[in-house]
Amino acid sequence: MDLTVVGCSGSFPSPDSPCSCYLVEADGYRLVIDLGNGALGALQRHCGLYDVDAVLLSHLHADHCIDMCAYWVARNYRVGGCPDPLPVHGPQGTAERLARAYDMDEQPGMKEVFDFHTLTSGTFTLGPLRITAAPVAHPVEAYGFRIEHGGHVLAYSGDTGPCPELTTLARDADLLLCEASFTHGVEDIPDLHLNGRQAGETAAAAGARRLVLTHIPPWTDTGRNLADARAAYPGPVEAARSGAVYHLG
């Protein structure tokens, strides 16, 4: 199972990265997790537009889903005709949210291009991947994910404040891809985001083998968050960067 960081900037694109988007590949299957601002362009460096097998959206804030509108254009108006509907798994109301974002009628909206499925807490399969979704602490309906393949585990926080569900998702994970939007001692807003120290504490509590900090906004000091994470977690820690590839197994 391979993880490619397509975009990792939090809240809005940075000069170096689009917003949240991650490509997970296993046995020839390609899953895109989140598709935030600017991510569709960067995705094409790693995967053909029509080679994606499914999309998984953690929540419906623009920095995690808005490039689905551009992806609808790319698929709907493809020279040679629209491909078969692409499975899209997201929170309740995903189809309606994207239709509103594109200023189109909600019926049929994007439903002729995307095959929408509503996420709930629990486990399901996408191709060779076993996915466990659990609600996390954010102002809107939001999910973290545990992705398993061949005895290896990738955990992804999505956007969340501290919560026990994320620790459970990350239990003994080979890699925890964890948001660190805030700075310890600066922002203190409940149920919104994690800081570097909290990301490290989560990785330590879960026994994760590796921690990669992501969703760091351009105005947040990445070096400070890395230092705070390392103070709380004894394992390897690094910051995500657009284009990085991690091999799990």
Tab-separated table of C-alpha atoms in Angstrom:
chain	number	residue	atom	x	y	z
A	1	MET	CA	0.000	0.000	0.000
A	2	ASP	CA	1.437	3.361	-1.069
A	3	LEU	CA	0.420	6.817	0.153
A	4	THR	CA	1.139	9.872	-1.996
A	5	VAL	CA	0.655	13.320	-0.504
A	6	VAL	CA	-0.975	15.299	-3.307
A	7	GLY	CA	-1.820	18.315	-1.133
A	8	CYS	CA	-1.310	19.008	2.551
A	9	SER	CA	-1.847	22.723	3.185
A	10	GLY	CA	-4.456	23.567	5.792
A	11	SER	CA	-7.358	25.971	5.231
A	12	PHE	CA	-6.033	27.438	1.961
A	13	PRO	CA	-3.289	26.540	-0.535
A	14	SER	CA	0.281	27.519	0.257
A	15	PRO	CA	2.921	28.478	-2.324
A	16	ASP	CA	4.198	24.902	-2.088
A	17	SER	CA	1.060	22.804	-1.816
A	18	PRO	CA	-2.640	22.600	-2.604
A	19	CYS	CA	-5.085	21.776	0.151
A	20	SER	CA	-5.817	18.307	1.468
A	21	CYS	CA	-5.621	15.418	-0.983
A	22	TYR	CA	-4.038	11.994	-0.626
A	23	LEU	CA	-3.698	9.114	-3.079
A	24	VAL	CA	-3.702	5.577	-1.695
A	25	GLU	CA	-2.734	2.755	-4.075
A	26	ALA	CA	-2.795	-1.003	-3.561
A	27	ASP	CA	-2.927	-3.868	-6.065
A	28	GLY	CA	-3.553	-1.411	-8.906
A	29	TYR	CA	-6.499	0.192	-7.090
A	30	ARG	CA	-6.429	3.992	-6.645
A	31	LEU	CA	-8.332	5.759	-3.880
A	32	VAL	CA	-8.323	9.549	-3.548
A	33	ILE	CA	-8.949	10.837	-0.019
A	34	ASP	CA	-10.201	14.436	-0.018
A	35	LEU	CA	-9.898	16.832	-2.944
A	36	GLY	CA	-9.372	20.342	-1.621
A	37	ASN	CA	-8.524	23.655	-3.275
A	38	GLY	CA	-6.019	23.210	-6.099
A	39	ALA	CA	-5.620	19.466	-5.622
A	40	LEU	CA	-6.995	18.288	-8.966
A	41	GLY	CA	-4.108	19.847	-10.857
A	42	ALA	CA	-1.477	18.298	-8.595
A	43	LEU	CA	-3.240	14.918	-8.654
A	44	GLN	CA	-2.501	14.648	-12.374
A	45	ARG	CA	1.233	14.446	-11.599
A	46	HIS	CA	0.605	11.113	-9.894
A	47	CYS	CA	-2.496	9.601	-11.477
A	48	GLY	CA	-4.551	9.976	-14.651
A	49	LEU	CA	-7.837	11.823	-14.252
A	50	TYR	CA	-9.748	8.731	-15.334
A	51	ASP	CA	-7.644	6.176	-13.464
A	52	VAL	CA	-9.147	6.891	-10.028
A	53	ASP	CA	-11.318	4.064	-8.684
A	54	ALA	CA	-13.067	5.900	-5.826
A	55	VAL	CA	-13.054	9.115	-3.798
A	56	LEU	CA	-13.401	9.290	-0.013
A	57	LEU	CA	-14.290	12.678	1.525
A	58	SER	CA	-13.624	13.196	5.232
A	59	HIS	CA	-15.938	16.220	5.447
A	60	LEU	CA	-17.438	19.000	3.372
A	61	HIS	CA	-15.323	22.048	4.136
A	62	ALA	CA	-13.967	23.586	0.936
A	63	ASP	CA	-10.313	22.793	1.663
A	64	HIS	CA	-11.220	19.093	1.593
A	65	CYS	CA	-13.823	18.817	-1.162
A	66	ILE	CA	-14.153	21.850	-3.443
A	67	ASP	CA	-12.060	20.502	-6.334
A	68	MET	CA	-14.759	17.867	-6.804
A	69	CYS	CA	-16.469	20.620	-8.832
A	70	ALA	CA	-13.510	20.788	-11.217
A	71	TYR	CA	-13.367	16.995	-11.291
A	72	TRP	CA	-17.029	16.921	-12.348
A	73	VAL	CA	-16.139	19.150	-15.318
A	74	ALA	CA	-13.186	16.952	-16.265
A	75	ARG	CA	-15.317	13.817	-16.241
A	76	ASN	CA	-18.614	15.203	-17.557
A	77	TYR	CA	-17.065	16.895	-20.600
A	78	ARG	CA	-14.337	14.355	-21.360
A	79	VAL	CA	-13.572	14.052	-25.052
A	80	GLY	CA	-15.032	10.689	-26.006
A	81	GLY	CA	-17.784	10.839	-23.417
A	82	CYS	CA	-18.216	10.735	-19.682
A	83	PRO	CA	-16.739	7.652	-17.951
A	84	ASP	CA	-18.896	5.414	-15.805
A	85	PRO	CA	-20.036	7.099	-12.570
A	86	LEU	CA	-17.202	7.270	-10.042
A	87	PRO	CA	-17.977	6.069	-6.495
A	88	VAL	CA	-17.777	8.956	-4.021
A	89	HIS	CA	-18.128	8.255	-0.307
A	90	GLY	CA	-18.807	11.291	1.870
A	91	PRO	CA	-20.905	12.619	4.741
A	92	GLN	CA	-24.662	13.077	4.580
A	93	GLY	CA	-25.534	15.726	1.981
A	94	THR	CA	-22.354	15.455	-0.113
A	95	ALA	CA	-24.221	15.438	-3.441
A	96	GLU	CA	-26.293	18.478	-2.480
A	97	ARG	CA	-23.282	20.389	-1.106
A	98	LEU	CA	-21.321	19.948	-4.327
A	99	ALA	CA	-24.290	20.906	-6.498
A	100	ARG	CA	-24.707	24.131	-4.529
A	101	ALA	CA	-21.009	24.867	-4.816
A	102	TYR	CA	-21.281	24.639	-8.610
A	103	ASP	CA	-24.566	26.598	-8.606
A	104	MET	CA	-26.528	23.817	-10.286
A	105	ASP	CA	-29.883	22.272	-9.480
A	106	GLU	CA	-29.549	19.573	-6.850
A	107	GLN	CA	-31.454	17.182	-9.124
A	108	PRO	CA	-29.724	15.581	-10.866
A	109	GLY	CA	-26.788	17.718	-9.750
A	110	MET	CA	-23.587	15.704	-10.181
A	111	LYS	CA	-25.282	12.338	-9.723
A	112	GLU	CA	-24.887	11.323	-13.368
A	113	VAL	CA	-21.109	11.662	-13.050
A	114	PHE	CA	-20.524	10.550	-9.443
A	115	ASP	CA	-22.094	7.590	-7.645
A	116	PHE	CA	-22.609	9.036	-4.160
A	117	HIS	CA	-22.550	6.894	-1.015
A	118	THR	CA	-23.227	8.230	2.488
A	119	LEU	CA	-20.570	7.563	5.100
A	120	THR	CA	-21.519	6.193	8.494
A	121	SER	CA	-19.435	4.939	11.371
A	122	GLY	CA	-18.207	1.426	10.628
A	123	THR	CA	-16.118	-0.729	8.307
A	124	PHE	CA	-16.470	-1.345	4.588
A	125	THR	CA	-14.292	-2.305	1.633
A	126	LEU	CA	-13.166	-0.355	-1.398
A	127	GLY	CA	-11.363	-2.632	-3.836
A	128	PRO	CA	-8.606	-4.378	-1.828
A	129	LEU	CA	-8.756	-1.797	0.984
A	130	ARG	CA	-10.547	-2.262	4.294
A	131	ILE	CA	-11.801	1.124	5.479
A	132	THR	CA	-12.968	1.962	8.989
A	133	ALA	CA	-14.645	5.348	9.389
A	134	ALA	CA	-15.334	7.023	12.719
A	135	PRO	CA	-16.728	10.462	13.570
A	136	VAL	CA	-14.193	12.957	14.884
A	137	ALA	CA	-14.434	16.302	16.703
A	138	HIS	CA	-15.097	19.071	14.171
A	139	PRO	CA	-17.912	21.652	13.771
A	140	VAL	CA	-19.432	19.743	10.846
A	141	GLU	CA	-19.983	16.022	10.294
A	142	ALA	CA	-16.428	14.759	9.845
A	143	TYR	CA	-14.680	11.390	9.768
A	144	GLY	CA	-11.260	9.968	10.397
A	145	PHE	CA	-10.215	6.783	8.629
A	146	ARG	CA	-8.278	3.595	9.247
A	147	ILE	CA	-7.175	1.978	5.985
A	148	GLU	CA	-5.864	-1.589	6.027
A	149	HIS	CA	-4.232	-3.728	3.385
A	150	GLY	CA	-1.928	-6.738	3.546
A	151	GLY	CA	-1.437	-6.447	7.293
A	152	HIS	CA	-0.460	-2.768	7.132
A	153	VAL	CA	-2.399	0.202	8.475
A	154	LEU	CA	-2.672	3.853	7.481
A	155	ALA	CA	-4.661	6.139	9.787
A	156	TYR	CA	-5.893	9.573	8.717
A	157	SER	CA	-7.294	12.142	11.101
A	158	GLY	CA	-9.200	14.333	8.677
A	159	ASP	CA	-9.902	17.568	10.592
A	160	THR	CA	-10.455	17.124	14.310
A	161	GLY	CA	-9.825	18.292	17.815
A	162	PRO	CA	-8.590	15.773	20.385
A	163	CYS	CA	-10.929	12.782	20.586
A	164	PRO	CA	-10.693	9.123	21.628
A	165	GLU	CA	-12.032	7.974	18.253
A	166	LEU	CA	-8.843	9.098	16.515
A	167	THR	CA	-6.690	7.197	18.996
A	168	THR	CA	-8.725	4.062	18.277
A	169	LEU	CA	-8.407	4.509	14.506
A	170	ALA	CA	-4.635	4.922	14.845
A	171	ARG	CA	-4.062	1.959	17.174
A	172	ASP	CA	-0.753	0.273	16.124
A	173	ALA	CA	-0.900	2.005	12.723
A	174	ASP	CA	2.190	1.886	10.546
A	175	LEU	CA	1.618	5.564	9.762
A	176	LEU	CA	-0.631	8.174	11.323
A	177	LEU	CA	-1.313	11.058	8.938
A	178	CYS	CA	-2.478	13.618	11.465
A	179	GLU	CA	-3.570	17.205	11.184
A	180	ALA	CA	-1.692	19.830	13.192
A	181	SER	CA	-3.323	23.125	12.297
A	182	PHE	CA	-2.891	24.915	15.608
A	183	THR	CA	0.143	25.918	17.683
A	184	HIS	CA	0.379	24.700	21.263
A	185	GLY	CA	-0.201	27.618	23.641
A	186	VAL	CA	-1.634	29.880	20.938
A	187	GLU	CA	-5.034	28.714	19.689
A	188	ASP	CA	-7.398	26.991	22.111
A	189	ILE	CA	-10.705	26.346	20.335
A	190	PRO	CA	-12.469	23.130	21.403
A	191	ASP	CA	-13.453	20.492	18.840
A	192	LEU	CA	-11.838	22.183	15.855
A	193	HIS	CA	-8.183	21.267	15.240
A	194	LEU	CA	-5.121	19.661	16.812
A	195	ASN	CA	-1.764	21.255	17.495
A	196	GLY	CA	1.594	19.535	17.106
A	197	ARG	CA	1.757	18.472	20.725
A	198	GLN	CA	-1.736	16.934	20.606
A	199	ALA	CA	-0.877	15.093	17.388
A	200	GLY	CA	2.189	13.667	19.121
A	201	GLU	CA	0.176	12.698	22.174
A	202	THR	CA	-2.361	10.911	19.963
A	203	ALA	CA	0.356	8.983	18.115
A	204	ALA	CA	1.968	7.975	21.419
A	205	ALA	CA	-1.329	6.864	22.976
A	206	ALA	CA	-2.199	4.856	19.869
A	207	GLY	CA	1.205	3.195	19.589
A	208	ALA	CA	1.532	4.365	15.979
A	209	ARG	CA	4.895	3.561	14.408
A	210	ARG	CA	5.285	6.787	12.453
A	211	LEU	CA	3.703	10.237	12.573
A	212	VAL	CA	3.321	12.586	9.616
A	213	LEU	CA	1.900	16.026	10.410
A	214	THR	CA	-0.400	17.488	7.778
A	215	HIS	CA	-3.000	20.239	7.243
A	216	ILE	CA	-0.608	22.877	8.560
A	217	PRO	CA	-1.809	26.297	7.343
A	218	PRO	CA	0.697	28.700	5.766
A	219	TRP	CA	0.528	30.964	8.840
A	220	THR	CA	1.467	28.171	11.272
A	221	ASP	CA	5.106	27.483	12.157
A	222	THR	CA	5.784	23.948	10.910
A	223	GLY	CA	9.079	23.740	12.785
A	224	ARG	CA	7.388	24.599	16.067
A	225	ASN	CA	4.723	21.957	15.496
A	226	LEU	CA	7.348	19.343	14.680
A	227	ALA	CA	9.254	20.151	17.869
A	228	ASP	CA	6.070	19.972	19.944
A	229	ALA	CA	5.122	16.628	18.382
A	230	ARG	CA	8.577	15.177	19.024
A	231	ALA	CA	8.381	16.222	22.668
A	232	ALA	CA	5.236	14.112	23.086
A	233	TYR	CA	5.985	11.149	20.804
A	234	PRO	CA	9.163	9.039	20.747
A	235	GLY	CA	8.798	7.701	17.201
A	236	PRO	CA	9.756	9.239	13.856
A	237	VAL	CA	7.949	12.502	13.043
A	238	GLU	CA	7.968	14.581	9.891
A	239	ALA	CA	5.830	17.130	8.110
A	240	ALA	CA	3.903	16.138	5.009
A	241	ARG	CA	4.952	17.759	1.750
A	242	SER	CA	3.264	17.716	-1.621
A	243	GLY	CA	4.681	14.908	-3.742
A	244	ALA	CA	6.000	12.776	-0.869
A	245	VAL	CA	5.390	9.030	-1.196
A	246	TYR	CA	5.233	6.573	1.712
A	247	HIS	CA	5.446	2.817	1.171
A	248	LEU	CA	3.555	0.766	3.727
A	249	GLY	CA	4.668	-2.814	3.281
